[in-house]
Short mmCIF file of C-alpha atoms in Angstrom, two decimals:
data_model
loop_
_atom_site.label_atom_id
_atom_site.label_comp_id
_atom_site.label_asym_id
_atom_site.label_seq_id
_atom_site.Cartn_x
_atom_site.Cartn_y
_atom_site.Cartn_z
CA MET A 1 29.69 -6.83 69.40
CA SER A 2 25.98 -6.07 68.99
CA THR A 3 23.37 -8.79 68.44
CA PRO A 4 21.76 -8.73 64.97
CA ASP A 5 18.16 -7.49 64.98
CA THR A 6 16.36 -10.40 63.36
CA SER A 7 13.20 -8.29 62.96
CA LEU A 8 15.01 -6.73 60.01
CA LEU A 9 14.88 -10.05 58.15
CA PRO A 10 12.17 -10.61 55.54
CA ARG A 11 9.67 -13.43 55.73
CA ASP A 12 10.34 -16.78 54.11
CA THR A 13 7.40 -16.21 51.78
CA PRO A 14 6.18 -12.91 50.27
CA VAL A 15 3.23 -11.09 51.83
CA GLN A 16 0.01 -11.85 49.97
CA LEU A 17 -3.49 -10.53 50.73
CA ILE A 18 -5.39 -11.63 47.60
CA ASP A 19 -4.31 -14.85 45.90
CA GLU A 20 -4.25 -15.55 42.17
CA HIS A 21 -7.84 -16.88 42.34
CA GLY A 22 -9.11 -13.58 43.76
CA THR A 23 -9.59 -14.91 47.28
CA ALA A 24 -8.62 -12.83 50.30
CA THR A 25 -5.86 -14.39 52.40
CA PRO A 26 -5.83 -12.85 55.91
CA ASP A 27 -2.41 -11.82 57.22
CA PRO A 28 -1.45 -11.34 60.90
CA ASP A 29 0.57 -8.18 60.18
CA TYR A 30 -1.08 -6.48 57.21
CA ALA A 31 -4.76 -5.54 56.83
CA LEU A 32 -6.54 -5.59 53.50
CA PRO A 33 -6.79 -2.02 52.14
CA SER A 34 -10.22 -0.39 52.16
CA ALA A 35 -12.74 -1.05 49.41
CA GLU A 36 -12.30 2.49 48.10
CA ARG A 37 -8.53 2.03 47.96
CA LEU A 38 -8.84 -1.24 46.03
CA GLN A 39 -11.36 0.27 43.62
CA GLN A 40 -8.99 3.18 43.00
CA ALA A 41 -6.10 0.76 42.48
CA TYR A 42 -8.08 -1.39 40.03
CA ALA A 43 -9.03 1.66 37.96
CA SER A 44 -5.33 2.60 37.79
CA LEU A 45 -4.44 -0.97 36.81
CA VAL A 46 -6.91 -0.83 33.90
CA ASN A 47 -5.32 2.44 32.77
CA GLY A 48 -1.83 0.99 33.19
CA ARG A 49 -2.52 -2.09 31.07
CA ARG A 50 -4.08 0.04 28.33
CA ILE A 51 -1.08 2.40 28.37
CA ASN A 52 1.29 -0.55 28.00
CA ASP A 53 -0.71 -2.01 25.10
CA GLN A 54 -0.99 1.35 23.33
CA CYS A 55 2.70 2.17 23.69
CA ASN A 56 3.70 -1.24 22.35
CA ALA A 57 1.56 -0.52 19.29
CA LEU A 58 3.12 2.94 18.89
CA VAL A 59 6.60 1.38 18.89
CA ARG A 60 5.59 -1.00 16.10
CA GLN A 61 4.20 1.95 14.15
CA GLY A 62 7.47 3.85 14.51
CA ARG A 63 5.93 6.60 16.64
CA LEU A 64 7.97 5.74 19.75
CA ALA A 65 11.69 4.97 19.61
CA VAL A 66 11.52 2.42 22.39
CA TYR A 67 9.10 1.26 25.08
CA PRO A 68 10.23 -0.87 28.04
CA SER A 69 6.83 -2.32 28.92
CA SER A 70 5.68 -3.03 32.47
CA ASN A 71 3.06 -5.50 31.24
CA GLY A 72 2.52 -7.93 34.14
CA GLN A 73 4.10 -5.51 36.59
CA GLU A 74 1.26 -2.98 36.68
CA ALA A 75 0.43 -3.70 40.33
CA CYS A 76 3.93 -2.57 41.34
CA GLN A 77 3.60 0.53 39.18
CA VAL A 78 0.24 1.56 40.61
CA ALA A 79 1.01 0.78 44.25
CA ALA A 80 4.26 2.78 44.17
CA ALA A 81 2.38 5.86 43.01
CA LEU A 82 -0.56 5.45 45.39
CA ALA A 83 1.58 4.84 48.48
CA LEU A 84 3.05 8.34 48.28
CA ALA A 85 1.40 11.52 49.52
CA GLU A 86 1.50 15.01 48.06
CA GLY A 87 4.95 16.44 48.65
CA ASP A 88 6.64 13.03 48.43
CA TRP A 89 8.93 12.14 45.53
CA LEU A 90 9.18 9.21 43.13
CA PHE A 91 12.49 8.33 41.44
CA PRO A 92 11.54 6.01 38.54
CA THR A 93 13.44 3.96 35.97
CA TYR A 94 12.85 3.74 32.23
CA ARG A 95 10.30 0.92 32.80
CA ASP A 96 8.14 2.91 35.22
CA SER A 97 6.08 5.06 32.84
CA VAL A 98 2.80 3.75 34.25
CA SER A 99 3.88 4.81 37.73
CA VAL A 100 4.89 8.25 36.46
CA ILE A 101 1.47 8.69 34.83
CA ALA A 102 -0.30 7.42 37.96
CA ARG A 103 1.38 10.29 39.85
CA GLY A 104 -0.41 12.76 37.59
CA VAL A 105 1.99 13.34 34.69
CA ALA A 106 0.13 13.62 31.36
CA PRO A 107 0.66 10.42 29.29
CA GLU A 108 1.98 12.31 26.27
CA ASP A 109 4.48 14.17 28.46
CA ALA A 110 5.70 10.92 30.00
CA MET A 111 6.46 9.57 26.51
CA VAL A 112 8.62 12.50 25.36
CA LEU A 113 11.80 10.80 26.63
CA LEU A 114 10.94 7.47 24.97
CA ARG A 115 10.16 9.16 21.66
CA GLY A 116 13.63 10.68 21.80
CA ASP A 117 12.50 14.30 21.71
CA TRP A 118 13.80 15.66 24.98
CA HIS A 119 15.31 14.57 28.30
CA SER A 120 11.99 14.80 30.15
CA GLY A 121 8.61 16.02 29.03
CA TYR A 122 7.38 17.27 32.40
CA ASN A 123 8.39 19.53 35.27
CA PRO A 124 9.63 17.16 38.02
CA HIS A 125 8.82 19.69 40.77
CA ALA A 126 5.19 19.97 39.67
CA PHE A 127 4.54 16.26 40.25
CA GLY A 128 7.23 15.12 42.68
CA VAL A 129 8.55 12.78 40.00
CA ALA A 130 12.21 12.80 38.97
CA PRO A 131 13.07 12.22 35.28
CA GLN A 132 13.05 8.53 34.37
CA SER A 133 16.54 7.06 34.69
CA THR A 134 18.02 4.82 32.00
CA PRO A 135 21.42 4.02 33.61
CA LEU A 136 20.97 1.26 36.20
CA ALA A 137 20.76 2.39 39.85
CA THR A 138 21.93 5.97 39.39
CA GLN A 139 18.48 7.18 40.45
CA LEU A 140 18.98 5.49 43.84
CA LEU A 141 21.83 7.86 44.64
CA HIS A 142 19.79 10.83 43.45
CA ALA A 143 16.89 9.70 45.65
CA VAL A 144 19.09 9.36 48.73
CA GLY A 145 20.67 12.77 48.18
CA PHE A 146 17.22 14.30 47.72
CA ALA A 147 15.93 12.67 50.92
CA HIS A 148 19.00 13.82 52.85
CA ALA A 149 18.45 17.41 51.73
CA ALA A 150 14.76 17.21 52.69
CA MET A 151 15.64 15.90 56.14
CA LEU A 152 18.20 18.65 56.70
CA ARG A 153 15.52 21.21 55.77
CA GLY A 154 13.10 19.63 58.21
CA GLU A 155 10.60 18.68 55.49
CA PRO A 156 8.29 15.63 55.90
CA THR A 157 9.15 14.32 52.42
CA VAL A 158 9.39 10.57 51.80
CA VAL A 159 11.24 9.37 48.70
CA LEU A 160 10.41 6.12 46.91
CA ALA A 161 13.19 4.90 44.62
CA MET A 162 12.36 2.21 42.08
CA CYS A 163 14.77 -0.27 40.51
CA GLY A 164 14.89 -3.75 39.05
CA ASP A 165 16.68 -6.89 40.21
CA GLY A 166 19.62 -6.18 37.90
CA ALA A 167 20.26 -2.84 39.59
CA THR A 168 20.93 -4.59 42.91
CA SER A 169 24.26 -5.79 41.49
CA GLU A 170 25.45 -2.24 40.87
CA GLY A 171 27.80 -0.36 43.17
CA ASP A 172 25.38 2.56 43.25
CA PHE A 173 22.81 0.29 44.92
CA HIS A 174 25.24 -0.49 47.75
CA GLU A 175 26.28 3.13 48.26
CA ALA A 176 22.70 4.37 48.29
CA MET A 177 21.52 1.70 50.75
CA ASN A 178 24.45 2.25 53.10
CA PHE A 179 24.18 6.05 53.19
CA ALA A 180 20.40 5.95 53.67
CA ALA A 181 20.67 3.49 56.57
CA VAL A 182 23.52 5.28 58.36
CA PHE A 183 21.69 8.63 58.24
CA LYS A 184 18.20 7.08 58.77
CA LEU A 185 16.83 8.76 55.66
CA PRO A 186 13.13 8.56 54.67
CA VAL A 187 13.67 6.37 51.61
CA VAL A 188 11.79 3.31 50.38
CA PHE A 189 13.95 1.22 48.05
CA PHE A 190 11.41 -0.62 45.87
CA VAL A 191 12.93 -3.50 43.89
CA GLN A 192 10.72 -4.98 41.19
CA ASN A 193 12.20 -8.45 40.89
CA ASN A 194 10.86 -9.56 37.49
CA GLU A 195 13.29 -12.49 37.27
CA PHE A 196 15.43 -11.13 34.42
CA ALA A 197 17.96 -8.32 33.92
CA ILE A 198 17.44 -8.19 30.14
CA SER A 199 18.54 -11.80 29.44
CA VAL A 200 20.36 -12.53 32.72
CA PRO A 201 18.23 -14.69 35.06
CA LEU A 202 18.05 -13.96 38.77
CA SER A 203 20.06 -17.11 39.50
CA ARG A 204 23.05 -15.45 37.78
CA GLN A 205 22.40 -12.15 39.54
CA THR A 206 22.62 -13.04 43.22
CA ALA A 207 23.36 -15.88 45.63
CA ALA A 208 21.36 -14.24 48.44
CA PRO A 209 18.26 -16.08 49.78
CA SER A 210 16.26 -13.14 48.43
CA LEU A 211 17.05 -9.56 47.41
CA ALA A 212 15.21 -8.35 50.52
CA HIS A 213 17.70 -10.29 52.68
CA LYS A 214 20.36 -7.78 51.63
CA ALA A 215 18.66 -5.15 53.79
CA ILE A 216 19.88 -6.51 57.14
CA GLY A 217 23.46 -6.09 55.94
CA TYR A 218 22.85 -2.34 55.90
CA GLY A 219 20.78 -2.27 59.08
CA MET A 220 17.34 -1.66 57.58
CA PRO A 221 14.21 -3.84 57.33
CA GLY A 222 13.78 -6.05 54.28
CA ARG A 223 10.27 -6.95 53.15
CA ARG A 224 9.07 -9.43 50.52
CA VAL A 225 5.70 -9.03 48.82
CA ASP A 226 3.73 -10.68 46.02
CA GLY A 227 4.37 -8.19 43.21
CA ASN A 228 1.19 -9.15 41.35
CA ASP A 229 -1.06 -8.54 44.37
CA VAL A 230 -1.89 -4.84 44.45
CA ALA A 231 -3.55 -5.16 47.88
CA ALA A 232 -0.40 -6.59 49.47
CA LEU A 233 1.78 -4.05 47.70
CA LEU A 234 -0.31 -1.15 48.97
CA ALA A 235 -0.14 -2.48 52.54
CA VAL A 236 3.60 -3.19 52.57
CA LEU A 237 4.64 -0.02 50.76
CA GLN A 238 2.38 2.12 52.95
CA GLU A 239 4.03 0.65 56.06
CA ALA A 240 7.46 1.50 54.62
CA VAL A 241 6.39 5.04 53.68
CA ASP A 242 4.91 5.61 57.15
CA ARG A 243 8.10 4.30 58.75
CA GLY A 244 10.18 6.78 56.79
CA ARG A 245 7.86 9.65 57.65
CA ARG A 246 8.11 8.82 61.36
CA GLY A 247 11.87 9.24 61.13
CA ASP A 248 12.62 5.53 61.56
CA GLY A 249 14.74 5.32 58.41
CA PRO A 250 14.72 3.45 55.10
CA THR A 251 13.15 0.13 54.08
CA LEU A 252 13.98 -2.28 51.27
CA VAL A 253 10.88 -3.82 49.67
CA GLU A 254 11.28 -6.64 47.14
CA ALA A 255 8.25 -7.34 44.94
CA HIS A 256 8.17 -10.75 43.27
CA THR A 257 6.70 -10.23 39.82
CA TYR A 258 7.39 -11.15 36.20
CA ARG A 259 8.09 -9.25 33.00
CA MET A 260 5.54 -10.72 30.55
CA LEU A 261 7.04 -9.17 27.40
CA ALA A 262 10.56 -8.80 26.07
CA HIS A 263 12.93 -6.30 27.74
CA THR A 264 12.17 -3.77 24.98
CA ASN A 265 11.25 -3.86 21.30
CA ALA A 266 14.98 -4.39 20.61
CA ASP A 267 15.02 -7.69 22.54
CA ASP A 268 14.07 -11.27 21.56
CA ASP A 269 13.14 -13.05 24.80
CA THR A 270 12.60 -16.40 23.05
CA ARG A 271 16.39 -16.78 23.07
CA TYR A 272 16.67 -16.96 26.85
CA ARG A 273 13.37 -18.15 28.38
CA GLU A 274 10.82 -20.85 27.62
CA ARG A 275 7.24 -20.04 26.60
CA ASP A 276 5.89 -22.42 29.27
CA GLU A 277 7.56 -20.27 31.92
CA VAL A 278 5.94 -17.11 30.59
CA GLN A 279 2.57 -18.83 30.24
CA ALA A 280 2.65 -19.93 33.88
CA TRP A 281 2.55 -16.29 34.97
CA VAL A 282 -0.59 -15.52 32.96
CA ALA A 283 -2.69 -17.08 35.73
CA ARG A 284 -1.08 -14.71 38.25
CA ASP A 285 -2.13 -11.60 36.33
CA PRO A 286 -2.38 -8.57 38.64
CA LEU A 287 -5.60 -7.27 37.07
CA SER A 288 -7.67 -10.44 37.04
CA ARG A 289 -7.14 -11.34 40.70
CA VAL A 290 -8.27 -8.00 42.14
CA ARG A 291 -11.11 -7.80 39.62
CA THR A 292 -12.31 -11.25 40.72
CA TYR A 293 -12.14 -10.19 44.37
CA LEU A 294 -14.01 -6.91 43.81
CA ARG A 295 -16.69 -8.67 41.75
CA ALA A 296 -17.17 -11.38 44.40
CA GLU A 297 -17.52 -8.72 47.11
CA GLU A 298 -19.98 -6.73 44.93
CA LEU A 299 -17.58 -3.79 44.94
CA LEU A 300 -17.40 -3.67 41.13
CA ASP A 301 -20.26 -3.77 38.65
CA ASP A 302 -20.70 -3.51 34.90
CA ALA A 303 -21.29 0.25 35.00
CA ALA A 304 -18.11 0.90 36.98
CA GLU A 305 -16.07 -1.32 34.66
CA ALA A 306 -17.49 0.42 31.61
CA ALA A 307 -16.50 3.78 33.06
CA MET A 308 -12.97 2.53 33.75
CA THR A 309 -12.65 1.15 30.23
CA GLU A 310 -13.87 4.44 28.78
CA GLU A 311 -11.29 6.37 30.78
CA ALA A 312 -8.50 4.00 29.71
CA GLU A 313 -9.53 4.29 26.05
CA GLY A 314 -9.46 8.06 26.42
CA ILE A 315 -5.86 7.90 27.64
CA ALA A 316 -4.94 5.64 24.71
CA ALA A 317 -6.59 8.03 22.24
CA GLU A 318 -4.72 10.94 23.83
CA LEU A 319 -1.44 9.07 23.42
CA ARG A 320 -2.14 8.18 19.79
CA ALA A 321 -2.99 11.77 18.91
CA ALA A 322 0.11 13.15 20.62
CA MET A 323 2.56 10.58 19.23
CA ASN A 324 1.16 10.73 15.69
CA ALA A 325 1.75 14.49 15.55
CA ASP A 326 5.24 15.31 14.28
CA PRO A 327 7.14 17.35 16.88
CA GLU A 328 8.79 20.66 16.04
CA LEU A 329 12.47 20.04 16.70
CA ASP A 330 15.27 22.55 17.19
CA PRO A 331 18.63 20.87 16.42
CA GLN A 332 20.46 23.48 18.48
CA GLU A 333 18.80 22.07 21.62
CA LEU A 334 21.23 19.15 21.31
CA PHE A 335 23.91 21.55 22.50
CA ALA A 336 21.89 23.38 25.13
CA HIS A 337 22.19 22.79 28.90
CA VAL A 338 25.47 20.88 28.54
CA PHE A 339 27.79 23.67 29.73
CA ALA A 340 27.07 27.09 31.25
CA GLU A 341 29.41 28.51 28.60
CA ARG A 342 29.71 26.46 25.44
CA PRO A 343 33.35 25.42 24.87
CA ALA A 344 35.07 25.84 21.51
CA SER A 345 34.92 22.11 20.73
CA LEU A 346 31.14 22.01 21.16
CA GLU A 347 30.73 25.29 19.27
CA ALA A 348 32.68 23.74 16.36
CA GLN A 349 30.32 20.75 16.34
CA TRP A 350 27.31 23.05 16.24
CA GLU A 351 28.81 25.03 13.35
CA LEU A 352 29.32 21.80 11.42
CA LEU A 353 25.71 20.73 12.02
CA HIS A 354 24.40 24.22 11.25
CA ASP A 355 26.27 24.24 7.95
CA GLU A 356 24.86 20.80 7.09
CA ILE A 357 21.31 21.94 7.86
CA GLU A 358 21.68 25.09 5.72
CA ARG A 359 23.07 23.17 2.75
CA THR A 360 20.34 20.53 3.07
CA GLU A 361 17.58 23.14 3.19
CA ALA A 362 19.11 25.04 0.27
CA GLY A 363 19.11 21.90 -1.85
CA ALA A 364 15.58 20.89 -0.91
#
C-alpha cells in the first residue's frame, strides 16, 4: 500500500495576495503578479463588469433570451482567460461569457447562443474556446478528451475546464477527473464555488472539507484560492497551467467567490438566501480591491481609468447595437446538422413547419 502524498492536499485557507481592503498580503509560495499583469487584469475586470451590466439590461428589454450573470465573479472569469497562452483551449459554461470575450471572441458573437439564434456565434478553433456548455459538467469530459488527443499528437496544449460547485456532484465530474489523473493530462479543472447551485446551498452539495479536497482522491493537487482576488487567481492558475504544460498532469483549483445576482433572469434568489448575506459580499468586490491596490501603488491614474471606462462603454455600445438589430433567421436551420442524412421523421416535421410558414406568409 502506497503512502498518500499530502502535498496534493489544499491549504486550510484559500490563497490570497490582495485582501478586500486593497492591501498586499505576501505569500510564501505565490508571488504577486507584475504591475503590467495587474493593470491588464483590472482593465479586463472593468470590461467584464460592464458586459454583465449591459447584458442584464438587454434581458430586461427582451433582446436576450437569458443571461446567467457572473457579476461578482469577474476575477475568476478574467484570470481563467489570461492564464492561458495562444494554442491553449478554454471549455466554458453558460455563465462564462466574460471569460469567452476575454479570450478574444467578439461580444456580439458570444451572445448569439444566449439570444437563442444559433448554437455558437464564433469559430471555436479561431479562439481556442469551445462552445459554452449548458448541461452541467459535460464540458469537463469534452475538455479531457481534447487534452488527451493533444497529448497523443505531441502538442503543448493546456486545457482549462470551467465549472461551478453544482457540477462537482455530477458523474461526469468524477469520470473526467479520474481519466485526466490516470493519463496525466494537461487539464486545469477550475471550479467557481459561488455558494449556490441555483437554489441549492453548498452545504447540501457536499460533505467534503472543501471541493479542492476531492483532488487527492484522484491523485492530483487540489488548490484553494480567494475567487475575488484576481492577483491570487492569476498566480494559482498560472502555476496549474505551467504544471500541465510540463507534463506533470492535471490540477483542481477551487475559487471561493459569490454569485451577487440571481441564477438567471428566470430565478428569484430572495426565496433562498438572505439580503444580509449578499450584502456582506459587496465589501469583497473583485474590482474595488485591485483598484485600491493599483491606486495606492501609483500604478493607476485618472487618465488610465478614463481610457478603461471608454473602452468598456464601447463594448456595451457594440452589444446594444448588435442585440437591437433583428437577426435574419432561417427556420430550416433547426433541422440542419442533426443527421448526415435527414430521416423521414425529421423530414415530416420540416414539411409541417414549411407548410405552416407558407400559409402564414400567404395570409399576411
